[in-house]
Short mmCIF file of C-alpha atoms and ligand atoms in Angstrom, two decimals:
data_model
loop_
_atom_site.label_atom_id
_atom_site.label_comp_id
_atom_site.label_asym_id
_atom_site.label_seq_id
_atom_site.Cartn_x
_atom_site.Cartn_y
_atom_site.Cartn_z
CA MET A 1 0.00 0.00 0.00
CA ASP A 2 1.29 3.50 -0.92
CA ILE A 3 2.08 5.77 1.95
CA VAL A 4 1.94 9.56 1.94
CA ASN A 5 5.04 10.84 3.71
CA HIS A 6 5.69 14.24 5.22
CA TRP A 7 7.75 16.87 3.34
CA LEU A 8 10.62 18.35 5.30
CA SER A 9 13.61 20.38 4.23
CA GLY A 10 12.88 19.87 0.52
CA ALA A 11 12.55 16.07 0.71
CA SER A 12 10.19 13.27 1.65
CA PHE A 13 10.32 12.58 5.41
CA GLU A 14 9.06 9.56 7.35
CA GLY A 15 9.40 10.87 10.89
CA GLU A 16 9.57 8.72 14.01
CA SER A 17 5.86 8.03 14.44
CA THR A 18 4.56 4.70 13.13
CA ARG A 19 0.90 5.70 13.28
CA THR A 20 -1.00 6.01 9.98
CA ALA A 21 -4.56 6.68 8.79
CA PRO A 22 -6.39 5.41 5.69
CA VAL A 23 -6.97 7.72 2.72
CA TYR A 24 -10.00 6.69 0.65
CA ASN A 25 -11.03 7.12 -2.93
CA PRO A 26 -14.58 8.16 -2.02
CA ALA A 27 -15.92 7.40 -5.51
CA ILE A 28 -14.84 3.77 -5.15
CA GLY A 29 -15.22 3.38 -1.41
CA THR A 30 -11.87 1.67 -0.84
CA VAL A 31 -8.64 2.66 0.89
CA ALA A 32 -6.29 4.03 -1.78
CA ARG A 33 -3.25 4.71 0.43
CA GLU A 34 -2.19 5.44 3.99
CA VAL A 35 -0.97 8.74 5.39
CA ARG A 36 1.54 9.14 8.19
CA LEU A 37 0.31 10.69 11.43
CA ALA A 38 3.09 12.71 13.04
CA SER A 39 4.12 12.56 16.67
CA ALA A 40 4.82 15.71 18.68
CA ALA A 41 8.53 15.04 18.10
CA ASP A 42 7.96 15.01 14.30
CA ILE A 43 6.28 18.42 14.54
CA ASP A 44 9.13 19.71 16.70
CA SER A 45 11.65 18.50 14.07
CA ALA A 46 9.74 20.36 11.36
CA VAL A 47 9.51 23.56 13.40
CA ALA A 48 13.27 23.35 14.06
CA VAL A 49 13.95 23.05 10.31
CA ALA A 50 11.63 25.98 9.55
CA LYS A 51 13.23 28.03 12.32
CA ALA A 52 16.71 27.39 10.91
CA ALA A 53 15.56 28.37 7.40
CA PHE A 54 13.91 31.59 8.60
CA PRO A 55 16.84 34.06 8.89
CA GLY A 56 18.19 33.30 5.41
CA TRP A 57 14.78 33.47 3.76
CA ALA A 58 13.77 36.64 5.62
CA GLU A 59 17.02 38.28 4.43
CA THR A 60 16.48 37.20 0.81
CA SER A 61 15.66 40.29 -1.25
CA LEU A 62 12.10 41.08 -2.22
CA ALA A 63 13.08 40.72 -5.87
CA LYS A 64 14.41 37.18 -5.35
CA ARG A 65 11.43 36.10 -3.24
CA GLN A 66 9.08 37.54 -5.83
CA ALA A 67 10.85 35.66 -8.62
CA VAL A 68 10.34 32.31 -6.84
CA ILE A 69 6.63 33.03 -6.30
CA PHE A 70 6.31 34.01 -9.93
CA THR A 71 7.93 30.75 -11.12
CA PHE A 72 5.67 28.78 -8.75
CA ARG A 73 2.67 30.53 -10.31
CA GLU A 74 3.78 29.59 -13.82
CA LEU A 75 4.36 25.94 -12.91
CA LEU A 76 1.07 25.67 -11.05
CA ASN A 77 -0.82 27.16 -13.96
CA GLU A 78 0.88 24.82 -16.44
CA ARG A 79 0.28 21.69 -14.35
CA LYS A 80 -3.07 22.43 -12.67
CA GLU A 81 -4.73 19.38 -14.32
CA GLU A 82 -2.36 17.11 -12.39
CA VAL A 83 -3.31 18.47 -9.00
CA ALA A 84 -6.99 18.65 -9.97
CA ARG A 85 -6.90 14.88 -10.62
CA ILE A 86 -5.39 14.30 -7.17
CA LEU A 87 -8.19 16.40 -5.64
CA THR A 88 -10.86 14.40 -7.45
CA ALA A 89 -9.28 11.08 -6.46
CA GLU A 90 -9.04 11.88 -2.73
CA HIS A 91 -11.84 14.38 -2.12
CA GLY A 92 -14.35 13.20 -4.73
CA LYS A 93 -15.29 16.60 -6.20
CA VAL A 94 -15.79 16.54 -9.97
CA LEU A 95 -12.80 17.48 -12.12
CA SER A 96 -14.19 20.84 -13.32
CA ASP A 97 -14.82 21.82 -9.69
CA ALA A 98 -11.30 20.70 -8.71
CA LEU A 99 -9.90 22.92 -11.48
CA GLY A 100 -12.01 25.80 -10.13
CA GLU A 101 -10.50 25.24 -6.69
CA VAL A 102 -6.98 25.46 -8.14
CA ALA A 103 -7.89 28.60 -10.10
CA ARG A 104 -9.01 30.36 -6.90
CA GLY A 105 -5.77 29.28 -5.19
CA LEU A 106 -3.74 30.57 -8.14
CA GLU A 107 -5.31 34.00 -7.64
CA VAL A 108 -3.70 34.19 -4.21
CA VAL A 109 -0.31 33.17 -5.64
CA GLU A 110 -0.68 36.01 -8.16
CA PHE A 111 -1.54 38.41 -5.34
CA ALA A 112 1.50 37.21 -3.36
CA ALA A 113 3.73 37.87 -6.37
CA GLY A 114 3.04 41.56 -5.73
CA ILE A 115 4.82 41.33 -2.36
CA PRO A 116 7.30 44.20 -2.95
CA HIS A 117 4.35 46.56 -3.18
CA LEU A 118 2.42 44.87 -0.34
CA MET A 119 5.35 45.15 2.11
CA LYS A 120 5.80 48.89 1.58
CA GLY A 121 5.71 51.00 4.72
CA GLU A 122 4.64 54.60 5.22
CA TYR A 123 6.78 57.72 5.50
CA SER A 124 6.13 61.11 7.14
CA GLU A 125 8.75 63.78 6.62
CA ASN A 126 9.54 66.51 9.16
CA VAL A 127 6.98 65.42 11.80
CA SER A 128 8.99 67.62 14.16
CA THR A 129 11.73 69.95 12.98
CA GLY A 130 14.38 67.75 11.35
CA VAL A 131 12.62 64.51 12.38
CA ASP A 132 11.13 61.90 10.02
CA VAL A 133 8.93 58.89 10.90
CA TYR A 134 8.56 55.76 8.80
CA THR A 135 7.26 52.23 9.13
CA THR A 136 8.60 48.94 7.82
CA ARG A 137 6.96 45.51 7.72
CA GLU A 138 8.90 42.41 8.71
CA PRO A 139 8.04 38.69 8.61
CA ILE A 140 7.03 37.09 11.93
CA GLY A 141 8.96 33.78 11.83
CA VAL A 142 7.69 30.19 11.63
CA VAL A 143 3.99 30.12 10.80
CA GLY A 144 1.68 27.13 11.31
CA ILE A 145 -1.21 26.40 8.94
CA ILE A 146 -3.91 23.78 9.67
CA SER A 147 -6.37 23.08 6.85
CA PRO A 148 -9.67 21.18 6.34
CA PHE A 149 -10.55 18.35 3.96
CA ASN A 150 -12.93 20.25 1.71
CA PHE A 151 -10.39 22.41 -0.16
CA PRO A 152 -7.12 20.42 0.03
CA ALA A 153 -5.36 22.81 -2.39
CA MET A 154 -7.19 26.14 -2.19
CA VAL A 155 -7.24 26.61 1.57
CA PRO A 156 -3.47 25.98 2.02
CA LEU A 157 -2.98 28.32 -0.98
CA TRP A 158 -4.97 31.03 0.87
CA PHE A 159 -2.09 31.22 3.33
CA PHE A 160 1.32 29.77 2.41
CA PRO A 161 2.16 31.79 -0.75
CA LEU A 162 1.57 35.07 1.07
CA ALA A 163 3.32 33.91 4.27
CA ILE A 164 6.35 32.79 2.26
CA ALA A 165 6.40 35.85 0.00
CA ALA A 166 6.48 37.98 3.16
CA GLY A 167 9.64 36.16 4.30
CA ASN A 168 8.22 33.63 6.78
CA THR A 169 8.80 29.89 6.85
CA VAL A 170 5.90 27.45 7.07
CA VAL A 171 4.77 24.20 8.66
CA LEU A 172 1.50 23.11 7.03
CA LYS A 173 -0.66 20.40 8.66
CA PRO A 174 -3.23 19.48 5.97
CA SER A 175 -6.33 17.38 6.50
CA GLU A 176 -5.39 13.73 6.94
CA LYS A 177 -8.41 12.78 4.80
CA ASP A 178 -6.93 14.09 1.52
CA PRO A 179 -3.23 14.81 2.13
CA SER A 180 -1.62 14.27 -1.29
CA ALA A 181 -2.35 17.66 -2.90
CA SER A 182 -0.29 19.49 -0.26
CA ILE A 183 2.75 17.30 -0.99
CA TRP A 184 2.33 17.90 -4.71
CA LEU A 185 2.26 21.66 -4.06
CA ALA A 186 5.38 21.47 -1.85
CA GLU A 187 7.30 19.54 -4.53
CA LEU A 188 6.25 22.08 -7.14
CA PHE A 189 7.37 25.00 -4.96
CA ALA A 190 10.77 23.32 -4.50
CA GLU A 191 10.99 22.93 -8.29
CA ALA A 192 10.28 26.67 -8.55
CA GLY A 193 13.47 27.33 -6.58
CA LEU A 194 12.17 27.71 -3.01
CA PRO A 195 15.08 27.03 -0.60
CA HIS A 196 14.82 23.87 1.49
CA GLY A 197 13.13 24.26 4.85
CA VAL A 198 11.00 27.29 3.90
CA PHE A 199 7.87 25.22 3.22
CA ASN A 200 7.28 21.98 5.16
CA VAL A 201 4.23 19.72 5.27
CA ILE A 202 3.57 17.45 8.24
CA HIS A 203 0.54 15.15 8.23
CA GLY A 204 -1.34 14.23 11.33
CA ASP A 205 -4.30 14.50 13.63
CA LYS A 206 -4.91 16.18 17.00
CA VAL A 207 -1.46 15.08 18.24
CA ALA A 208 0.26 17.08 15.48
CA VAL A 209 -2.10 20.04 15.86
CA ASP A 210 -1.53 20.23 19.61
CA ALA A 211 2.24 20.05 19.13
CA LEU A 212 2.07 23.02 16.73
CA LEU A 213 -0.08 24.96 19.22
CA GLU A 214 2.40 24.25 22.04
CA ASN A 215 5.70 24.80 20.24
CA PRO A 216 7.14 28.14 21.41
CA ASP A 217 8.95 28.68 18.09
CA VAL A 218 5.68 28.83 16.14
CA ALA A 219 4.75 32.52 15.81
CA SER A 220 1.25 32.17 14.39
CA ILE A 221 -1.53 29.73 13.57
CA SER A 222 -3.86 30.01 10.58
CA PHE A 223 -6.66 27.47 10.96
CA VAL A 224 -9.65 26.58 8.80
CA GLY A 225 -12.16 23.93 9.88
CA SER A 226 -15.28 23.33 11.94
CA THR A 227 -16.42 25.81 14.59
CA PRO A 228 -15.74 23.75 17.75
CA ILE A 229 -12.15 23.05 16.65
CA ALA A 230 -11.67 26.66 15.48
CA ARG A 231 -12.69 27.91 18.92
CA TYR A 232 -10.28 25.45 20.59
CA ILE A 233 -7.44 26.47 18.26
CA TYR A 234 -8.09 30.16 18.85
CA GLU A 235 -8.16 29.85 22.63
CA THR A 236 -5.14 27.54 22.89
CA ALA A 237 -2.91 29.37 20.40
CA ALA A 238 -3.78 32.78 21.88
CA SER A 239 -3.09 31.60 25.43
CA ASN A 240 0.30 30.38 24.19
CA GLY A 241 1.05 33.91 22.96
CA LYS A 242 0.64 33.25 19.24
CA ARG A 243 -1.12 35.27 16.59
CA VAL A 244 -4.14 33.32 15.47
CA GLN A 245 -6.80 33.44 12.80
CA ALA A 246 -9.24 30.54 13.07
CA LEU A 247 -11.94 30.28 10.41
CA GLY A 248 -14.86 28.09 11.44
CA GLY A 249 -18.03 26.53 10.09
CA ALA A 250 -21.03 28.05 8.40
CA LYS A 251 -24.75 27.88 7.65
CA ASN A 252 -25.28 30.14 4.66
CA HIS A 253 -28.72 31.52 3.79
CA MET A 254 -29.94 32.77 0.42
CA LEU A 255 -32.90 35.14 0.69
CA VAL A 256 -35.18 35.29 -2.34
CA LEU A 257 -37.51 38.28 -2.58
CA PRO A 258 -40.76 38.25 -4.59
CA ASP A 259 -39.37 40.56 -7.28
CA ALA A 260 -36.38 38.29 -8.08
CA ASP A 261 -36.04 36.41 -11.36
CA LEU A 262 -37.06 33.00 -9.97
CA ASP A 263 -35.42 31.03 -12.78
CA LEU A 264 -32.03 32.64 -12.11
CA ALA A 265 -32.54 32.26 -8.35
CA ALA A 266 -33.37 28.54 -8.77
CA ASP A 267 -30.26 28.00 -10.93
CA ALA A 268 -28.14 29.72 -8.28
CA ALA A 269 -29.72 27.70 -5.44
CA VAL A 270 -28.95 24.40 -7.19
CA ASN A 271 -25.37 25.40 -8.11
CA ALA A 272 -24.52 26.76 -4.66
CA GLY A 273 -26.39 24.06 -2.75
CA PHE A 274 -25.07 20.96 -4.49
CA GLY A 275 -21.69 21.95 -5.97
CA SER A 276 -18.95 19.86 -4.35
CA ALA A 277 -21.79 17.80 -2.76
CA GLY A 278 -22.50 20.71 -0.41
CA GLU A 279 -19.08 20.30 1.21
CA ARG A 280 -18.14 23.96 0.88
CA CYS A 281 -17.99 26.48 3.71
CA MET A 282 -19.70 28.93 1.34
CA ALA A 283 -22.35 26.44 0.13
CA ILE A 284 -25.90 27.68 0.38
CA SER A 285 -27.68 25.34 2.78
CA VAL A 286 -30.84 27.35 3.47
CA ILE A 287 -33.11 29.11 1.00
CA VAL A 288 -35.20 31.76 2.76
CA ALA A 289 -38.23 32.27 0.56
CA VAL A 290 -40.80 34.98 1.08
CA ASP A 291 -44.14 33.12 1.29
CA THR A 292 -45.76 34.50 -1.86
CA ILE A 293 -43.16 32.98 -4.21
CA ALA A 294 -42.14 29.92 -2.17
CA ASP A 295 -44.29 27.32 -4.03
CA GLU A 296 -43.03 28.47 -7.41
CA LEU A 297 -39.38 28.63 -6.30
CA VAL A 298 -39.45 25.17 -4.69
CA ALA A 299 -40.97 23.71 -7.88
CA LYS A 300 -38.26 25.33 -10.03
CA ILE A 301 -35.45 24.07 -7.78
CA ALA A 302 -36.89 20.53 -7.72
CA GLU A 303 -37.26 20.50 -11.50
CA ARG A 304 -33.58 21.44 -11.97
CA MET A 305 -32.47 18.75 -9.50
CA THR A 306 -33.89 15.98 -11.68
CA GLY A 307 -31.20 16.75 -14.27
CA LEU A 308 -28.23 16.45 -11.91
CA LYS A 309 -25.91 13.55 -12.62
CA VAL A 310 -24.23 12.04 -9.57
CA GLY A 311 -21.13 9.88 -9.96
CA ASP A 312 -17.38 9.55 -10.27
CA GLY A 313 -15.81 12.99 -10.67
CA LEU A 314 -13.58 11.73 -13.48
CA ARG A 315 -16.68 10.97 -15.59
CA SER A 316 -18.86 13.81 -16.82
CA CYS A 317 -20.97 14.18 -13.68
CA ASP A 318 -22.28 17.22 -11.82
CA MET A 319 -21.74 15.99 -8.29
CA GLY A 320 -19.37 13.48 -6.70
CA PRO A 321 -19.47 11.42 -3.48
CA LEU A 322 -19.08 12.59 0.12
CA ILE A 323 -15.71 12.40 1.82
CA THR A 324 -16.17 9.27 3.99
CA ARG A 325 -18.79 6.58 4.62
CA GLU A 326 -19.32 7.87 8.20
CA HIS A 327 -19.92 11.41 6.96
CA ARG A 328 -22.32 10.18 4.27
CA ASP A 329 -24.29 8.18 6.86
CA LYS A 330 -24.40 11.16 9.22
CA VAL A 331 -25.66 13.48 6.47
CA SER A 332 -28.19 10.90 5.30
CA GLY A 333 -29.50 10.63 8.90
CA TYR A 334 -30.70 14.24 8.61
CA ILE A 335 -33.23 13.15 5.95
CA GLU A 336 -35.02 10.94 8.49
CA LEU A 337 -34.78 13.73 11.04
CA ALA A 338 -36.33 16.25 8.63
CA GLU A 339 -39.39 13.99 8.25
CA VAL A 340 -39.70 13.54 12.03
CA ASP A 341 -39.39 17.31 12.57
CA GLY A 342 -42.24 18.03 10.17
CA ALA A 343 -40.38 19.26 7.09
CA THR A 344 -41.54 18.14 3.63
CA VAL A 345 -38.98 16.02 1.78
CA VAL A 346 -39.45 17.26 -1.79
CA VAL A 347 -36.49 15.39 -3.33
CA ASP A 348 -34.90 12.46 -1.45
CA GLY A 349 -31.27 11.77 -2.41
CA ARG A 350 -31.14 8.31 -0.88
CA GLY A 351 -31.01 5.61 -3.51
CA VAL A 352 -30.10 8.06 -6.27
CA GLU A 353 -28.90 6.55 -9.57
CA ILE A 354 -25.09 6.66 -9.77
CA ASP A 355 -22.60 6.80 -12.63
CA GLY A 356 -19.87 5.14 -10.59
CA GLU A 357 -18.88 2.23 -8.37
CA PRO A 358 -21.64 0.96 -6.06
CA ASN A 359 -19.57 1.22 -2.86
CA GLY A 360 -18.69 4.90 -3.27
CA PHE A 361 -19.88 7.25 -0.52
CA TRP A 362 -22.93 8.43 -2.45
CA LEU A 363 -25.86 10.56 -1.48
CA GLY A 364 -27.97 12.39 -4.03
CA PRO A 365 -29.14 16.01 -3.91
CA THR A 366 -31.97 16.41 -1.40
CA LEU A 367 -34.49 19.22 -0.99
CA PHE A 368 -36.59 19.98 2.09
CA ASP A 369 -39.42 22.49 2.21
CA ARG A 370 -41.10 24.12 5.23
CA VAL A 371 -38.15 23.30 7.51
CA PRO A 372 -38.93 24.50 11.05
CA PRO A 373 -36.11 26.75 12.38
CA SER A 374 -36.25 24.71 15.59
CA SER A 375 -35.15 21.53 13.73
CA LYS A 376 -31.55 20.33 13.91
CA VAL A 377 -31.77 20.13 10.11
CA TYR A 378 -31.94 23.94 10.13
CA ILE A 379 -29.61 24.54 13.07
CA ASP A 380 -26.66 22.19 12.39
CA GLU A 381 -23.96 22.65 9.79
CA ILE A 382 -24.65 19.43 7.86
CA PHE A 383 -21.97 19.79 5.16
CA GLY A 384 -23.65 17.66 2.52
CA PRO A 385 -26.05 17.91 -0.46
CA LEU A 386 -29.11 18.82 1.64
CA LEU A 387 -30.86 22.07 0.82
CA SER A 388 -33.54 23.42 3.18
CA VAL A 389 -36.25 25.91 2.32
CA VAL A 390 -37.52 28.04 5.19
CA ARG A 391 -40.57 30.18 4.41
CA VAL A 392 -40.90 33.66 5.92
CA PRO A 393 -43.84 36.08 5.75
CA SER A 394 -41.73 39.14 4.86
CA PHE A 395 -38.32 40.56 3.93
CA ASP A 396 -37.80 41.86 7.49
CA GLU A 397 -38.46 38.44 8.96
CA GLY A 398 -35.96 36.96 6.51
CA ILE A 399 -33.29 39.35 7.74
CA GLU A 400 -34.20 38.56 11.35
CA LEU A 401 -33.89 34.80 10.73
CA ILE A 402 -30.45 35.16 9.12
CA ASN A 403 -29.21 37.48 11.87
CA SER A 404 -30.28 35.04 14.57
CA SER A 405 -27.88 32.38 13.23
CA PRO A 406 -24.76 31.88 15.37
CA TYR A 407 -22.76 31.68 12.11
CA GLY A 408 -21.93 34.62 9.87
CA ASN A 409 -19.79 33.32 7.01
CA GLY A 410 -21.64 34.05 3.76
CA THR A 411 -25.14 35.01 2.66
CA ALA A 412 -26.88 36.09 -0.52
CA ILE A 413 -29.94 38.03 -1.57
CA PHE A 414 -31.74 37.61 -4.89
CA THR A 415 -33.70 40.69 -5.90
CA ASN A 416 -33.88 43.32 -8.65
CA ASP A 417 -34.68 46.05 -6.12
CA GLY A 418 -31.59 48.14 -5.39
CA GLY A 419 -33.08 49.65 -2.27
CA ALA A 420 -33.87 46.22 -0.82
CA ALA A 421 -30.37 44.98 -1.64
CA ARG A 422 -28.84 48.01 0.06
CA LYS A 423 -30.97 47.51 3.19
CA PHE A 424 -29.91 43.85 3.26
CA GLN A 425 -26.23 44.73 2.92
CA ARG A 426 -26.43 47.24 5.77
CA GLU A 427 -28.54 45.24 8.21
CA ILE A 428 -27.24 41.73 7.75
CA GLN A 429 -24.73 40.44 10.35
CA VAL A 430 -22.58 38.35 8.02
CA GLY A 431 -19.00 38.81 6.80
CA MET A 432 -19.40 38.04 3.08
CA ILE A 433 -22.49 39.07 1.14
CA GLY A 434 -23.63 38.26 -2.39
CA ILE A 435 -26.12 40.46 -4.19
CA ASN A 436 -27.45 38.14 -6.89
CA VAL A 437 -24.20 36.17 -6.39
CA PRO A 438 -24.75 32.91 -4.49
CA ILE A 439 -21.14 32.10 -3.46
CA PRO A 440 -19.55 35.47 -2.72
CA VAL A 441 -15.93 34.37 -2.14
CA PRO A 442 -13.93 37.61 -2.37
CA VAL A 443 -11.11 37.86 -4.94
CA ALA A 444 -7.54 37.52 -3.66
CA TYR A 445 -6.95 41.26 -3.24
CA HIS A 446 -9.86 41.54 -0.82
CA SER A 447 -9.92 39.31 2.27
CA PHE A 448 -11.94 36.17 3.07
CA GLY A 449 -13.62 35.60 6.41
CA GLY A 450 -16.91 35.55 8.23
CA TRP A 451 -18.33 37.00 11.43
CA LYS A 452 -19.54 35.45 14.69
CA ASN A 453 -18.82 31.69 15.02
CA SER A 454 -17.36 31.59 11.50
CA LEU A 455 -14.12 33.40 12.43
CA PHE A 456 -12.21 33.61 15.70
CA GLY A 457 -9.53 36.30 15.62
CA ASP A 458 -9.51 39.71 14.03
CA THR A 459 -7.84 39.17 10.67
CA LYS A 460 -9.34 37.43 7.67
CA ALA A 461 -7.46 35.28 5.16
CA TYR A 462 -5.43 36.72 2.23
CA GLY A 463 -5.78 40.26 0.81
CA SER A 464 -4.53 43.11 2.98
CA ASP A 465 -5.58 41.28 6.17
CA GLY A 466 -3.34 38.37 5.12
CA VAL A 467 -0.38 40.70 4.63
CA ARG A 468 -0.96 42.25 8.06
CA PHE A 469 -1.29 38.83 9.70
CA PHE A 470 1.99 37.52 8.29
CA THR A 471 4.02 40.67 8.99
CA ARG A 472 4.65 42.97 11.92
CA GLU A 473 5.26 46.65 11.72
CA LYS A 474 8.17 48.69 13.00
CA ALA A 475 7.76 52.45 13.41
CA VAL A 476 11.04 54.39 13.21
CA THR A 477 11.48 57.97 14.43
CA ARG A 478 14.73 59.38 13.05
CA ARG A 479 16.78 62.54 13.13
CA TRP A 480 20.34 63.28 12.14
CA LEU A 481 21.93 65.14 15.04
CA ASP A 482 23.56 68.55 14.87
CA PRO A 483 24.87 70.71 17.76
CA SER A 484 21.52 72.55 18.15
CA HIS A 485 20.00 69.28 19.46
CA GLY A 486 22.12 69.29 22.65
CA GLY A 487 20.97 70.12 26.20
CA ILE A 488 19.23 68.29 29.06
CA ASN A 489 15.40 68.09 29.17
CA LEU A 490 13.68 65.24 31.05
CA GLY A 491 10.18 66.13 29.78
CA PHE A 492 8.25 63.80 27.41
CA PRO A 493 9.36 64.53 23.80
CA GLU A 494 7.02 66.97 22.08
CA ASN A 495 6.89 67.73 18.39
CA ARG A 496 7.98 71.23 17.45
P1 NAD B 1 -12.27 19.74 11.02
O1 NAD B 1 -12.50 20.83 12.01
O2 NAD B 1 -12.71 18.36 11.37
O3 NAD B 1 -10.70 19.62 10.68
C1 NAD B 1 -9.93 20.74 10.32
C2 NAD B 1 -8.49 20.48 10.72
O4 NAD B 1 -8.41 20.31 12.13
C3 NAD B 1 -7.89 19.22 10.10
O5 NAD B 1 -6.56 19.48 9.71
C4 NAD B 1 -7.97 18.20 11.23
O6 NAD B 1 -6.93 17.25 11.18
C5 NAD B 1 -7.82 19.07 12.47
N1 NAD B 1 -8.55 18.53 13.62
C6 NAD B 1 -9.65 17.74 13.60
N2 NAD B 1 -10.04 17.45 14.86
C7 NAD B 1 -9.18 18.06 15.69
C8 NAD B 1 -9.05 18.14 17.12
N3 NAD B 1 -9.92 17.52 17.93
N4 NAD B 1 -8.06 18.87 17.62
C9 NAD B 1 -7.18 19.51 16.82
N5 NAD B 1 -7.24 19.46 15.47
C10 NAD B 1 -8.23 18.75 14.91
O7 NAD B 1 -12.92 20.22 9.64
P2 NAD B 1 -13.09 19.38 8.31
O8 NAD B 1 -14.17 18.37 8.52
O9 NAD B 1 -11.79 18.94 7.78
O10 NAD B 1 -13.61 20.53 7.32
C11 NAD B 1 -14.95 20.94 7.24
C12 NAD B 1 -15.22 22.12 8.12
O11 NAD B 1 -14.37 23.20 7.76
C13 NAD B 1 -16.64 22.66 7.98
O12 NAD B 1 -17.10 23.02 9.26
C14 NAD B 1 -16.46 23.89 7.10
O13 NAD B 1 -17.45 24.88 7.24
C15 NAD B 1 -15.15 24.39 7.59
N6 NAD B 1 -14.54 25.27 6.60
C16 NAD B 1 -14.56 26.60 6.85
C17 NAD B 1 -14.01 27.47 5.93
C18 NAD B 1 -14.02 28.95 6.18
O14 NAD B 1 -13.38 29.64 5.43
N7 NAD B 1 -14.70 29.47 7.19
C19 NAD B 1 -13.43 26.97 4.76
C20 NAD B 1 -13.41 25.60 4.55
C21 NAD B 1 -13.97 24.76 5.49
#
């Protein structure tokens, strides 16, 4: 059986731990390979390598760092099909979706290639007579990144290109469920000329994560995953004196007003609800329909769902399997629960016809109508192809429902009324908003992150927040002395 090793100091690394975990091909339902699970000592070895590589990399000129990022971008763009196939084989998402994931990651590499501009400080001349003040930005050291299963390439790419461009060194702990893409990316970065030890990948579970959180040489933690773990990461890393940004789970609502184009809204609901089998943190999982158009909208969504082809992502299908058998069974359990809680099951994805192997982790697209907000189907982040419709009597009650959610990652409104859209944008308590855009993931030069239980910490991922997170500022007050500056004065310096 193949084994996925760690990547340390520019080479494959086995580490001392003998623990492993299975990695499945979810479209076939069998174990494809094993992945190593690091011990705390393995993490400490990686941090030591990254710490040793830091001074040299931080001193490397902006021009040279930029050139490596640029070469990495070119290689990644040329060979994106290769990594997309790895994503499909281990995650299950269809190939076109895997390519989309890589494209969004590439955007961040392109943003990071602008690092000379992004690292520029500010300058104020003659703030006091003969005195100038300026700021510089410096890298922070060894940064830890912990990523989830659902975007095995894009989420690591949200962080490591920018961290490395800024002069930091990295230890990435990817999801153990689909670990191969991160190794492929590390090999590619080495091929682009990145010095050994700057980017390291260590696989593992809680043992590895805790070792990263405890290691005093790790300056920061960037985490993406479920809300309970994000909260734990935030609290532990912060109490150990580290910078931390911990992005958590989501329950994203799409509000459809009576004036919206219901055909376009139904298309958007299906795309955002069932793309990547609903395993996206920006997936739409709840449609909030104003009563008067709810029947028509539900009918249009259901009609579109009949055309969706579920199967192996390497064939021409719309939707692949779920990540593991356990997760599929858990998601499927919510269909029974919806019935018990009084929702109407409009489309039942159990027993869906598959273009793939029978033992894959399949569950078809499922639609519930009249879901009570008290049901766990509405409350829980399910992370599967289950779309709920909640009916509300009015626009205001739709806003109230969305604002009462403990999550605040993404939301969307579908309307042709500019005034309504503006009111929604101003009143809604969510970090990323789409106006007639169902998955409003900001481009790389803005920043990605939610509010409330969807983000712990005060900086979002990538964009200017990413630059701030991976650098720290120095403010310099400078004057060149001449004899007129002499004399004793113990008072606090004033500007004159
Ligand atoms: P997860 O929380 O189970 O795992 C995330 C990472 O934490 C993995 O690397 C995993 O190995 C590690 N981990 C798991 N259990 C741990 C523990 N007890 N202690 C320490 N570390 C632990 O998440 P997942 O199932 O891989 O990913 C899906 C979740 O990620 C969903 O909740 C989704 O909404 C969220 N997500 C959020 C965003 C965002 O930007 N807000 C983006 C992608 C995914």
